[in-house]
PDB file of N, CA and C in Angstrom:
ATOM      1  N   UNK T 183       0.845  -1.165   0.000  1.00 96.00           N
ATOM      2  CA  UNK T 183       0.000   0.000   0.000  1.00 96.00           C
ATOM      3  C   UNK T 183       0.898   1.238   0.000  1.00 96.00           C
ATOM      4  N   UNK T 184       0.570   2.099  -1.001  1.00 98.00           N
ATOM      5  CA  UNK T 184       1.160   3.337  -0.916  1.00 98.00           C
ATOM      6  C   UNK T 184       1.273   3.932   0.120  1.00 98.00           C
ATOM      7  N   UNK T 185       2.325   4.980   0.648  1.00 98.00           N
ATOM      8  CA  UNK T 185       1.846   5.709   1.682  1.00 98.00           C
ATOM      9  C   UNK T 185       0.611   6.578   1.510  1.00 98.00           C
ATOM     10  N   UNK T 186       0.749   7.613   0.706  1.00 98.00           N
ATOM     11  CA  UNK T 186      -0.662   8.076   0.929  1.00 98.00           C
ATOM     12  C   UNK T 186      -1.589   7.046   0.930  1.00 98.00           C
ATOM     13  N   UNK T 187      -1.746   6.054   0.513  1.00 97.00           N
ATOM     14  CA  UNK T 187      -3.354   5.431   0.662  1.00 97.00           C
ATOM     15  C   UNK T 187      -3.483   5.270   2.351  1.00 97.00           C
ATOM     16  N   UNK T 188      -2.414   4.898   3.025  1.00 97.00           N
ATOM     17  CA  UNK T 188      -2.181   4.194   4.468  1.00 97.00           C
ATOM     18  C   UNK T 188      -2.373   5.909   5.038  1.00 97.00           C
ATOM     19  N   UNK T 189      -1.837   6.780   5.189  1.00 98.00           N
ATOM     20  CA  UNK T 189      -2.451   7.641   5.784  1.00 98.00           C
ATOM     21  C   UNK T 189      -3.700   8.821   5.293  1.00 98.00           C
ATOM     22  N   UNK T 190      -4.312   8.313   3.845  1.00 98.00           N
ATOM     23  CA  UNK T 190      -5.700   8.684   3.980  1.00 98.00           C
ATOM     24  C   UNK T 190      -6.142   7.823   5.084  1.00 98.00           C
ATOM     25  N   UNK T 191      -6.065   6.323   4.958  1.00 97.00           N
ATOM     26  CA  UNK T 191      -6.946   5.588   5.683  1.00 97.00           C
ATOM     27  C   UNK T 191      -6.676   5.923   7.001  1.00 97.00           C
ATOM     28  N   UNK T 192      -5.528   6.087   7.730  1.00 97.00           N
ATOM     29  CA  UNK T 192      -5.568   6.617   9.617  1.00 97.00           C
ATOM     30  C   UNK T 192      -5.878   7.611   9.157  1.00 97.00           C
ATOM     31  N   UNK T 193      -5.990   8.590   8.888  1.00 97.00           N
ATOM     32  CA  UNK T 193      -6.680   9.704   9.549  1.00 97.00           C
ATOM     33  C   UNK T 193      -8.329   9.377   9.153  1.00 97.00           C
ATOM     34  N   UNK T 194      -8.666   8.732   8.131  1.00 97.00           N
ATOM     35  CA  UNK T 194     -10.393   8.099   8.332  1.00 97.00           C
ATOM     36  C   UNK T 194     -10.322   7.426   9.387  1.00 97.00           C
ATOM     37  N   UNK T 195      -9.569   6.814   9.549  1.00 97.00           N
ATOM     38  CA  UNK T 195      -9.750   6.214  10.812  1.00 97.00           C
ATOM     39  C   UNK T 195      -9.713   6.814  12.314  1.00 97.00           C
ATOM     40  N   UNK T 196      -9.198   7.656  12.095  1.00 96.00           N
ATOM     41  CA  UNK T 196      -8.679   8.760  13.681  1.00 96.00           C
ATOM     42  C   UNK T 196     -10.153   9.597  13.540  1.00 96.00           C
ATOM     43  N   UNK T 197     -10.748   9.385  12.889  1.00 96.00           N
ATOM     44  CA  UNK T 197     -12.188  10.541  12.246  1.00 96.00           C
ATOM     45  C   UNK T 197     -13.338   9.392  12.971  1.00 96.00           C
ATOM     46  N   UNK T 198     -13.115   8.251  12.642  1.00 96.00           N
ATOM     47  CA  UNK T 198     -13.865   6.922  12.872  1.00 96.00           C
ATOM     48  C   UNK T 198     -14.167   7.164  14.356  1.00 96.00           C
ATOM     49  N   UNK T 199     -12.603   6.760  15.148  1.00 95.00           N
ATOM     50  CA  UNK T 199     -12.274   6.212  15.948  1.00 95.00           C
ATOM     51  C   UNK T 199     -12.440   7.914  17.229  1.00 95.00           C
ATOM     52  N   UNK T 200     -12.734   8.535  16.741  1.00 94.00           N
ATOM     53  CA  UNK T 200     -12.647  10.243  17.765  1.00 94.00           C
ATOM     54  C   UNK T 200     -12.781   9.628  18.999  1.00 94.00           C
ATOM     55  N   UNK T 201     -11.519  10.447  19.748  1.00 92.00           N
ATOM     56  CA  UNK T 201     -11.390  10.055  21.370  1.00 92.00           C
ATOM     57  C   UNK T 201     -10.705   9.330  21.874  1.00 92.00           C
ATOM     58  N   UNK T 202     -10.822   8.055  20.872  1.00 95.00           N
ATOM     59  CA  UNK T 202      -9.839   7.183  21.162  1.00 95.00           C
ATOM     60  C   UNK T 202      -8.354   7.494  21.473  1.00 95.00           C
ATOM     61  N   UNK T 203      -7.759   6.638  21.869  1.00 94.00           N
ATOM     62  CA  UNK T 203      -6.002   6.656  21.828  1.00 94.00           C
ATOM     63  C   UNK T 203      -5.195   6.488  20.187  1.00 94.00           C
ATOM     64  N   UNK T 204      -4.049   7.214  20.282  1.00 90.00           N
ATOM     65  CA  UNK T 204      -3.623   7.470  19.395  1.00 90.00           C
ATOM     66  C   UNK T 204      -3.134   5.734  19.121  1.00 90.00           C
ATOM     67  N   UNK T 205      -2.379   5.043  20.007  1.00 94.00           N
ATOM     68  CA  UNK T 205      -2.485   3.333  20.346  1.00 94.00           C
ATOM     69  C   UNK T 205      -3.404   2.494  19.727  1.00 94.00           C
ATOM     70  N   UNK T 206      -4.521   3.032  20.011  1.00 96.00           N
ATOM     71  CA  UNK T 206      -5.612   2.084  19.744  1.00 96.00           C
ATOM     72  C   UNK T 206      -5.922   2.079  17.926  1.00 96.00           C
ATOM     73  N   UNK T 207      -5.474   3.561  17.763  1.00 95.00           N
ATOM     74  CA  UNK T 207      -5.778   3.870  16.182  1.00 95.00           C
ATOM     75  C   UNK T 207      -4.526   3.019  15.588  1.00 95.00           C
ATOM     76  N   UNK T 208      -3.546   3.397  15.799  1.00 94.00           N
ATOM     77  CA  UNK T 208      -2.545   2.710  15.344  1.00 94.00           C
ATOM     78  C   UNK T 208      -2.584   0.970  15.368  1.00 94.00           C
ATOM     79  N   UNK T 209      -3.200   0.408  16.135  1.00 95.00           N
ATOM     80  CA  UNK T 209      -3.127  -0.822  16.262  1.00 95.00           C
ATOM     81  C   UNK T 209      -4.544  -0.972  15.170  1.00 95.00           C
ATOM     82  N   UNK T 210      -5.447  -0.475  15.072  1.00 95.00           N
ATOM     83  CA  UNK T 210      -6.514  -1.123  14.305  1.00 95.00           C
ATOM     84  C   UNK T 210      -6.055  -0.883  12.633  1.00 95.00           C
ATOM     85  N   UNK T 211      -4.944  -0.137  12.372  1.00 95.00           N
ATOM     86  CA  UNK T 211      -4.285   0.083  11.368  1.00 95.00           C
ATOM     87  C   UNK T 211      -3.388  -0.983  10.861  1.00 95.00           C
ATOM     88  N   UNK T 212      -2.967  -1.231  12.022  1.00 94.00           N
ATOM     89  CA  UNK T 212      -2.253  -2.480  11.963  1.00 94.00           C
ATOM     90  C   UNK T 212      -2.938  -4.068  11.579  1.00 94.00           C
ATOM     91  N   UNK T 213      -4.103  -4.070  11.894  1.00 95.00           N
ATOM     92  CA  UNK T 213      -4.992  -4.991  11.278  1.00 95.00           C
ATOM     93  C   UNK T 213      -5.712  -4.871   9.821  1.00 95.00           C
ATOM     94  N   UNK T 214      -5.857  -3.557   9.807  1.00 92.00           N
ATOM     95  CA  UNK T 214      -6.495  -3.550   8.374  1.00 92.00           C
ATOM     96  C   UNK T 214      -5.520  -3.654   7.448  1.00 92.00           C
ATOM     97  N   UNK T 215      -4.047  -3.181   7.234  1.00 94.00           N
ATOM     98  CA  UNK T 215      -2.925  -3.416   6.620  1.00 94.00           C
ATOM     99  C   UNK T 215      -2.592  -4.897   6.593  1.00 94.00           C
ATOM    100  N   UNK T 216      -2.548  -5.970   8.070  1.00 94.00           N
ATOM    101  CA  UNK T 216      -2.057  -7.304   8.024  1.00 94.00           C
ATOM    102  C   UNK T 216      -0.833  -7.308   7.135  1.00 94.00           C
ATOM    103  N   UNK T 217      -0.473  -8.178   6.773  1.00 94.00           N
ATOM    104  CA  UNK T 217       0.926  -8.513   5.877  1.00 94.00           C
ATOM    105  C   UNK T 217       1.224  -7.485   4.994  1.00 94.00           C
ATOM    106  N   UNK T 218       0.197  -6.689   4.511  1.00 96.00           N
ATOM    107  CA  UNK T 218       0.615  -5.580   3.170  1.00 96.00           C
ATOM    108  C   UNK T 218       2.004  -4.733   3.977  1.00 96.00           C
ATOM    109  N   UNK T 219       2.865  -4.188   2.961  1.00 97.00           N
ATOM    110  CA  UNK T 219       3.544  -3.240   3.279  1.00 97.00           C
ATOM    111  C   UNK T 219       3.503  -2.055   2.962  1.00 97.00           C
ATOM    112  N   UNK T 220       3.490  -1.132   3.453  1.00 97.00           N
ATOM    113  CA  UNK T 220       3.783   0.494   3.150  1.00 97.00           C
ATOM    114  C   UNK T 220       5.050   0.892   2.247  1.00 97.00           C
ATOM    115  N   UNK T 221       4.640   1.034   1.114  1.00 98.00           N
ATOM    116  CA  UNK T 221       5.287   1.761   0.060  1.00 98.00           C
ATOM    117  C   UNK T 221       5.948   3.247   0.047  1.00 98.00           C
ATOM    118  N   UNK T 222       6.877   3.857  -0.298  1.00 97.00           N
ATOM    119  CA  UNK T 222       6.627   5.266  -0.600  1.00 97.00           C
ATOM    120  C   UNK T 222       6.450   5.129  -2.129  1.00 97.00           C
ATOM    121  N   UNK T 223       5.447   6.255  -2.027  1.00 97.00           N
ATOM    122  CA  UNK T 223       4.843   6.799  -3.329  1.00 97.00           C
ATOM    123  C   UNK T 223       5.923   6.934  -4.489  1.00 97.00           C
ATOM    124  N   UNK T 224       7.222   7.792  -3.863  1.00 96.00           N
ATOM    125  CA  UNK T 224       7.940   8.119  -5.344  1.00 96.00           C
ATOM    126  C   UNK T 224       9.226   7.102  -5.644  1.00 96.00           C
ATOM    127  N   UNK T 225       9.385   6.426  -4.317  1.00 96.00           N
ATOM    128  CA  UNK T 225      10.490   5.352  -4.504  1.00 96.00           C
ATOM    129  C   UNK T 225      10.072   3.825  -4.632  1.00 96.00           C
ATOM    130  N   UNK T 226       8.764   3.707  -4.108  1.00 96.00           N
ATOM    131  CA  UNK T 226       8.319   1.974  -4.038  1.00 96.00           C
ATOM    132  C   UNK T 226       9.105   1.325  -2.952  1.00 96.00           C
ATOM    133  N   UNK T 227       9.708   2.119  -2.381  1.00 96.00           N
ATOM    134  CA  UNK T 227      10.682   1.247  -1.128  1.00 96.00           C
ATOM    135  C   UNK T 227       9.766   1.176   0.104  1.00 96.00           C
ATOM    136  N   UNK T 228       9.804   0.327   0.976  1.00 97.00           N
ATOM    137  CA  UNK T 228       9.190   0.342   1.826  1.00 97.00           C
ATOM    138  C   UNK T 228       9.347   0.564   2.888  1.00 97.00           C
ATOM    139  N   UNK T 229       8.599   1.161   4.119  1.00 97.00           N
ATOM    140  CA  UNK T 229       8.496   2.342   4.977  1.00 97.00           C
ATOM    141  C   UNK T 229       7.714   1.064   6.118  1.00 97.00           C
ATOM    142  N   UNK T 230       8.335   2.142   7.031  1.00 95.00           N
ATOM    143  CA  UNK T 230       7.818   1.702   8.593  1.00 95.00           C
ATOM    144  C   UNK T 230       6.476   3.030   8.248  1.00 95.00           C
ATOM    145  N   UNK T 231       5.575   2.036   9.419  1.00 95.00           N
ATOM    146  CA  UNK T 231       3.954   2.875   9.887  1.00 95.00           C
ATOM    147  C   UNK T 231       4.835   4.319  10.447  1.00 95.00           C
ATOM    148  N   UNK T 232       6.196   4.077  11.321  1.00 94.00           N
ATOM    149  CA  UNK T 232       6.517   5.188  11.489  1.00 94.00           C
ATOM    150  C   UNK T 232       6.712   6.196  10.748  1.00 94.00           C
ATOM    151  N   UNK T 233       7.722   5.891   9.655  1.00 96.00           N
ATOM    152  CA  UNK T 233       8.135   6.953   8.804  1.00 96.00           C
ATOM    153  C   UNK T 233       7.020   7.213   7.805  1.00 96.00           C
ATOM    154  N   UNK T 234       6.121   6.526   7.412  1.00 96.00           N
ATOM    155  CA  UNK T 234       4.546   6.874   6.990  1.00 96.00           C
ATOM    156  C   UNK T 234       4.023   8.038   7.920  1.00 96.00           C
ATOM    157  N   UNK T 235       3.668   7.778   8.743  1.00 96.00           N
ATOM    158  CA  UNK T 235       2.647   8.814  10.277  1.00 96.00           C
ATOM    159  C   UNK T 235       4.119  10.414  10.105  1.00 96.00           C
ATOM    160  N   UNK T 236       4.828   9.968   9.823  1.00 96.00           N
ATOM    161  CA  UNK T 236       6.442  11.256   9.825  1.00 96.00           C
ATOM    162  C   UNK T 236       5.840  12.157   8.739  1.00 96.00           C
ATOM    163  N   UNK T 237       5.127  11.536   7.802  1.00 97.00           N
ATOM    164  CA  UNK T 237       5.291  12.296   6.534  1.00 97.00           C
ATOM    165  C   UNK T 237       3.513  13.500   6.998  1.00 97.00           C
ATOM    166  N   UNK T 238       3.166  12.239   7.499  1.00 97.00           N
ATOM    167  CA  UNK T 238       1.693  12.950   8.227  1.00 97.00           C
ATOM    168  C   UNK T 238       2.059  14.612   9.425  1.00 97.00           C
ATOM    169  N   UNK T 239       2.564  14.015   9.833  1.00 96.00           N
ATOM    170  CA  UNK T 239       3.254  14.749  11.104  1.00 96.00           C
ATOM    171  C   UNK T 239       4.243  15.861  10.241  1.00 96.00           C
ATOM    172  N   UNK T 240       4.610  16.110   9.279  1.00 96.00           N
ATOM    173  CA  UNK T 240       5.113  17.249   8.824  1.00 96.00           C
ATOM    174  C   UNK T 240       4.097  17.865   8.049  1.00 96.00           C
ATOM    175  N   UNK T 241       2.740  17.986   7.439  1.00 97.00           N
ATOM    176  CA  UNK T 241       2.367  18.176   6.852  1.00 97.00           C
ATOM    177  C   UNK T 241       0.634  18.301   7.144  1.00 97.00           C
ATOM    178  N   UNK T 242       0.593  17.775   8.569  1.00 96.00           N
ATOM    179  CA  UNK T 242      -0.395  17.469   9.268  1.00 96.00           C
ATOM    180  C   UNK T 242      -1.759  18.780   8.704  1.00 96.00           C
ATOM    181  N   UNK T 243      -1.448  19.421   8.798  1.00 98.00           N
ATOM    182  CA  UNK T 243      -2.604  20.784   8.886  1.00 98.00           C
ATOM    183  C   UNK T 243      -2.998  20.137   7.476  1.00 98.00           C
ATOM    184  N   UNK T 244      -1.957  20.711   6.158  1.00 98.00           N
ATOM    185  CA  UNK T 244      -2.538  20.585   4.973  1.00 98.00           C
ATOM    186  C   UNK T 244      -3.141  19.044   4.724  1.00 98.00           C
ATOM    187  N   UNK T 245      -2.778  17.811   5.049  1.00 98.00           N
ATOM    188  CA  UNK T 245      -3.188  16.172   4.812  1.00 98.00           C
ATOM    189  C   UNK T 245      -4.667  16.621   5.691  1.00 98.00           C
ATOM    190  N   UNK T 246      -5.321  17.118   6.515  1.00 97.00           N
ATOM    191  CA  UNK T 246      -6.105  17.015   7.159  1.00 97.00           C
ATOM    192  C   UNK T 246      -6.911  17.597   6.603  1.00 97.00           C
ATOM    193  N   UNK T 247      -6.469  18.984   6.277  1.00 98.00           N
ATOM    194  CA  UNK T 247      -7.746  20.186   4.994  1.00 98.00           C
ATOM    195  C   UNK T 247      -8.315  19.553   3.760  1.00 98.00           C
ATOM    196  N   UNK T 248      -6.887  18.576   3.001  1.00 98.00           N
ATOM    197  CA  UNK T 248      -7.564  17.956   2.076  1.00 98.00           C
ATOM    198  C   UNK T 248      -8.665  16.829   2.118  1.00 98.00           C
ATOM    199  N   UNK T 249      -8.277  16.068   3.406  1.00 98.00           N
ATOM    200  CA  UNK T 249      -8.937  14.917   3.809  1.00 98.00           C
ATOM    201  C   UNK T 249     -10.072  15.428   3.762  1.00 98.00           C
ATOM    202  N   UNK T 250     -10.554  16.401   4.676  1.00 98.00           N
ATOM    203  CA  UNK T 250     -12.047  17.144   4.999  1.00 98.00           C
ATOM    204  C   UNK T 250     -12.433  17.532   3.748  1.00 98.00           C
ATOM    205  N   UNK T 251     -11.993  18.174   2.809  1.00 98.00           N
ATOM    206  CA  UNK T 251     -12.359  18.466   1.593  1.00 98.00           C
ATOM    207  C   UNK T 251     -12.845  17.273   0.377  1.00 98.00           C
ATOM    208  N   UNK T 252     -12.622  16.024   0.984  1.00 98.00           N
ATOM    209  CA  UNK T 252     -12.402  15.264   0.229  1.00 98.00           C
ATOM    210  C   UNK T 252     -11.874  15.066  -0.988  1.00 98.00           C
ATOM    211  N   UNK T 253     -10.224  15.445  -1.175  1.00 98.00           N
ATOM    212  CA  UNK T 253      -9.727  16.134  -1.862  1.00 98.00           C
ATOM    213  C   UNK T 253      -8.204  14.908  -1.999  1.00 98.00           C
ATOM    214  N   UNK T 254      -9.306  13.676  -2.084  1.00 98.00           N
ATOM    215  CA  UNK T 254      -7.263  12.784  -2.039  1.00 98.00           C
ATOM    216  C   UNK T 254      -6.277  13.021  -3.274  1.00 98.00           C
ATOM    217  N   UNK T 255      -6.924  13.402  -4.528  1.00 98.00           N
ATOM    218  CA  UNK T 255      -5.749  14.057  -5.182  1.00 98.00           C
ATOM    219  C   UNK T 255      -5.058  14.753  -4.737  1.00 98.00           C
ATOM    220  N   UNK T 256      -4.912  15.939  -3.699  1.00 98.00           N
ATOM    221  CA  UNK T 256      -4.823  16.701  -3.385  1.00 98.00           C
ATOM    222  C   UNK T 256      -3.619  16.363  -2.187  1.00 98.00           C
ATOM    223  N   UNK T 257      -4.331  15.785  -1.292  1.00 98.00           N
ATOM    224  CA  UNK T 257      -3.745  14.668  -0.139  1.00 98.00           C
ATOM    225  C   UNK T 257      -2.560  14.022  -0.640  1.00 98.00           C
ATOM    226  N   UNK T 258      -2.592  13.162  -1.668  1.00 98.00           N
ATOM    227  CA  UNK T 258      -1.785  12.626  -2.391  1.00 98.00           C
ATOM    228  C   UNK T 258      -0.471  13.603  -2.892  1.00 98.00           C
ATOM    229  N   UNK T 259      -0.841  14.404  -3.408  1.00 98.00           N
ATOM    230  CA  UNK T 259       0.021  14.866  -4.084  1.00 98.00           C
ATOM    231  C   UNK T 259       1.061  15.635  -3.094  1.00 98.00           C
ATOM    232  N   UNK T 260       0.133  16.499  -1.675  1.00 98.00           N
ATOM    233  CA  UNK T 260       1.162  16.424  -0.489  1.00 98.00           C
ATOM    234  C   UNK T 260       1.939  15.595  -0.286  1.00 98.00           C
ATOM    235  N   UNK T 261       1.728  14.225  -0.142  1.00 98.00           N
ATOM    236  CA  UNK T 261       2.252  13.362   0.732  1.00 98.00           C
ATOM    237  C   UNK T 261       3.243  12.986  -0.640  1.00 98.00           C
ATOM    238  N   UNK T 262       3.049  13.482  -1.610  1.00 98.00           N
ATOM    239  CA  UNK T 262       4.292  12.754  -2.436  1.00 98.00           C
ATOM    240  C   UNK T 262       5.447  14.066  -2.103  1.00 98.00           C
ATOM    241  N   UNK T 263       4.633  15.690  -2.344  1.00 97.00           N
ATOM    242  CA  UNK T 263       5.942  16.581  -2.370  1.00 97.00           C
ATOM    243  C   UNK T 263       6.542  16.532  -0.884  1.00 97.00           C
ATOM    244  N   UNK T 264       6.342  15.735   0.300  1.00 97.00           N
ATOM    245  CA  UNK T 264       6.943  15.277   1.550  1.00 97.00           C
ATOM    246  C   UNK T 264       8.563  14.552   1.101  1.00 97.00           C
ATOM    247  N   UNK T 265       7.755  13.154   0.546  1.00 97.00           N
ATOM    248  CA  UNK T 265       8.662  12.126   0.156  1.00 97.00           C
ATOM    249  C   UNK T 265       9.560  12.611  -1.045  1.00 97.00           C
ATOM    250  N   UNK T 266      10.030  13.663  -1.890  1.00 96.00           N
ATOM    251  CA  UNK T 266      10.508  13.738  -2.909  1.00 96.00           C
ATOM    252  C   UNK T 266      11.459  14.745  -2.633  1.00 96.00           C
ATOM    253  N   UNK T 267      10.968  15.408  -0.930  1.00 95.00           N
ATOM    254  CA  UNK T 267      11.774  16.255  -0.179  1.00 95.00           C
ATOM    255  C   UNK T 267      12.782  15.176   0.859  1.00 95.00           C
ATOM    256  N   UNK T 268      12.093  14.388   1.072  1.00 94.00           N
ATOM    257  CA  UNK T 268      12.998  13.259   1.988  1.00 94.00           C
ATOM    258  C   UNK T 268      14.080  12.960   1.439  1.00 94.00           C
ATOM    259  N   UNK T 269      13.601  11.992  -0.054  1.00 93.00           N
ATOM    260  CA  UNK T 269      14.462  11.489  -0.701  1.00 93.00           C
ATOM    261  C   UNK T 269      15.537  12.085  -1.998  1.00 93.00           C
ATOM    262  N   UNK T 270      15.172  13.644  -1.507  1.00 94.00           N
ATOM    263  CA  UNK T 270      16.671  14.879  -1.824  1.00 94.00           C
ATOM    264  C   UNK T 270      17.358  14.875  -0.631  1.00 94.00           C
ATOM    265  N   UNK T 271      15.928  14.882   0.392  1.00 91.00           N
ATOM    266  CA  UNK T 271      17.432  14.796   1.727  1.00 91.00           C
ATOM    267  C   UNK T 271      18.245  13.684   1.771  1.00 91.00           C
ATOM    268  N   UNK T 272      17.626  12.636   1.829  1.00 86.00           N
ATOM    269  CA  UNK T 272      18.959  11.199   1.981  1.00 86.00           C
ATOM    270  C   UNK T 272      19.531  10.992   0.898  1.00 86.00           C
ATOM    271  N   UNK T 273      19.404  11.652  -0.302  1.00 89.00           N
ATOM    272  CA  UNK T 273      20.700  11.656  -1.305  1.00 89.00           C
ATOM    273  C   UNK T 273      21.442  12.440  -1.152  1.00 89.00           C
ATOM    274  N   UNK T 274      21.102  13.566  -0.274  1.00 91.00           N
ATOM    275  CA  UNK T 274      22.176  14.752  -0.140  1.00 91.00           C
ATOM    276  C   UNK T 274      22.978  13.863   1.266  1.00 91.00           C
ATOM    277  N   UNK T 275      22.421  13.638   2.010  1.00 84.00           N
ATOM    278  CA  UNK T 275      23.224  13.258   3.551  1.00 84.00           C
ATOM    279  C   UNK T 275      24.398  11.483   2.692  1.00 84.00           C
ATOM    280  N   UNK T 276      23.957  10.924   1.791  1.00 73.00           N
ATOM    281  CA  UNK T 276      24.857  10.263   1.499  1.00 73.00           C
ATOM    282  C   UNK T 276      26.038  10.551   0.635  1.00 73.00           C
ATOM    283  N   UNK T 277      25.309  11.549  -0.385  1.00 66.00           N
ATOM    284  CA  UNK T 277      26.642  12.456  -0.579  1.00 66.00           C
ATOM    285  C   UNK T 277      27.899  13.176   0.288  1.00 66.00           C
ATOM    286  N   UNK T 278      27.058  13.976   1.195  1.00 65.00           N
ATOM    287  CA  UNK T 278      28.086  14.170   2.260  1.00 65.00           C
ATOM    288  C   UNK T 278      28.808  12.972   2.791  1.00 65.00           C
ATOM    289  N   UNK T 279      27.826  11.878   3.271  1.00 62.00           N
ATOM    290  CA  UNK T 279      28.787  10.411   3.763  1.00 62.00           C
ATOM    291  C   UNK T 279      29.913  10.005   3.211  1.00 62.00           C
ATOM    292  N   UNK T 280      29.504  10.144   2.074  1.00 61.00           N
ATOM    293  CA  UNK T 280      30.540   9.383   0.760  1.00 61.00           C
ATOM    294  C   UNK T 280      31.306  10.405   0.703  1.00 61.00           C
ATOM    295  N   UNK T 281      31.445  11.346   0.693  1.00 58.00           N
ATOM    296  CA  UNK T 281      32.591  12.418   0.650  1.00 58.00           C
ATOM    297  C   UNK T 281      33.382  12.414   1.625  1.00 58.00           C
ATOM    298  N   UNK T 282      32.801  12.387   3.336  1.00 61.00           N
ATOM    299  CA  UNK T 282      33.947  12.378   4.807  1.00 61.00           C
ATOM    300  C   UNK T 282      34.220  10.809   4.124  1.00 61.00           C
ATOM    301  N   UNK T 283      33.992   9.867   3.832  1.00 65.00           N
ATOM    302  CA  UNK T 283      34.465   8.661   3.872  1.00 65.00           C
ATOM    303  C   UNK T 283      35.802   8.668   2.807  1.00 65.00           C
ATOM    304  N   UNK T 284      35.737   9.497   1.496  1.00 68.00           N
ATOM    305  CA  UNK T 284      36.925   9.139   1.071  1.00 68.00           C
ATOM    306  C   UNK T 284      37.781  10.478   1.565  1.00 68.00           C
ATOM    307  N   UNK T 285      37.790  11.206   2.200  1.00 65.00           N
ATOM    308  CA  UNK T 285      38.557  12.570   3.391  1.00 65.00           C
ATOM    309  C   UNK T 285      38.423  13.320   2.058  1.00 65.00           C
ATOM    310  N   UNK T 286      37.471  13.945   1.788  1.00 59.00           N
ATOM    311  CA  UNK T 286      36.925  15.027   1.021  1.00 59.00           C
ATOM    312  C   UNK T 286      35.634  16.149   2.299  1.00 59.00           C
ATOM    313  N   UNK T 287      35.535  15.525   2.904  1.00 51.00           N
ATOM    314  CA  UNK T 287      34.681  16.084   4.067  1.00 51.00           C
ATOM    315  C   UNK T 287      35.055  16.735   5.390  1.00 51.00           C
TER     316      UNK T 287
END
C-alpha cells in the first residue's frame, strides 16, 4: 500500500475512531494493513507505519484540509511533495557520507 493510501486511511480512521487513543488507532491500522507493506509513493521502497505517520506529522494541517475536503488528489500529491523532499534529503546526507568517507569532508 502506498503511503498516501495508508495515511488517507488513519486519519479516516482517527475521524472513525474520535477520542480514542492514538495506540488504539494505530493498532486497528495495523490490522487492516495485516501482511501488506507500506510503500513510498515516489520510490516503491518500503516504509515503517513510522516513517509513513512522519510524513503525516510534517504536513499534518494541509493532509487534514484535504482529507475534509475530500480532496485525495490533493492529499496525495502532499504526501508525495513530503517524500521527494525526503528522498533529496537522503541523497544529499549520502553524498556528504561518501565524501567524509573518502577525506573530502
Amino acid at each position: 500500500m502506498k503511503c498516501s493510501e495508508y495515511l488517507w486511511k488513519y486519519v479516516e480512521l482517527q475521524r472513525l475512531l474520535k477520542g480514542e487513543s492514538p495506540e488504539r488507532v494505530q493498532g486497528e491500522m495495523r490490522t487492516i494493513l495485516g501482511q501488506e507493506m507500506i510503500v513510498s509513493d515516489t520510490t516503491g521502497q518500503e516504509m515503517t507505519e513510522r516513517e509513513a505517520r512522519a510524513v503525516l506529522g510534517r504536513n499534518e494541517h494541509d493532509l487534514r484540509r484535504a482529507y475534509e475536503m475530500g480532496r485525495k488528489g490533493i492529499f496525495t500529491r502532499i504526501c508525495e511533495g513530503q517524500q521527494i523532499s525526503d528522498d533529496e534529503w537522503e541523497a544529499a546526507k549520502g553524498d556528504t557520507e561518501e565524501a567524509a568517507d573518502n577525506g573530502n569532508g
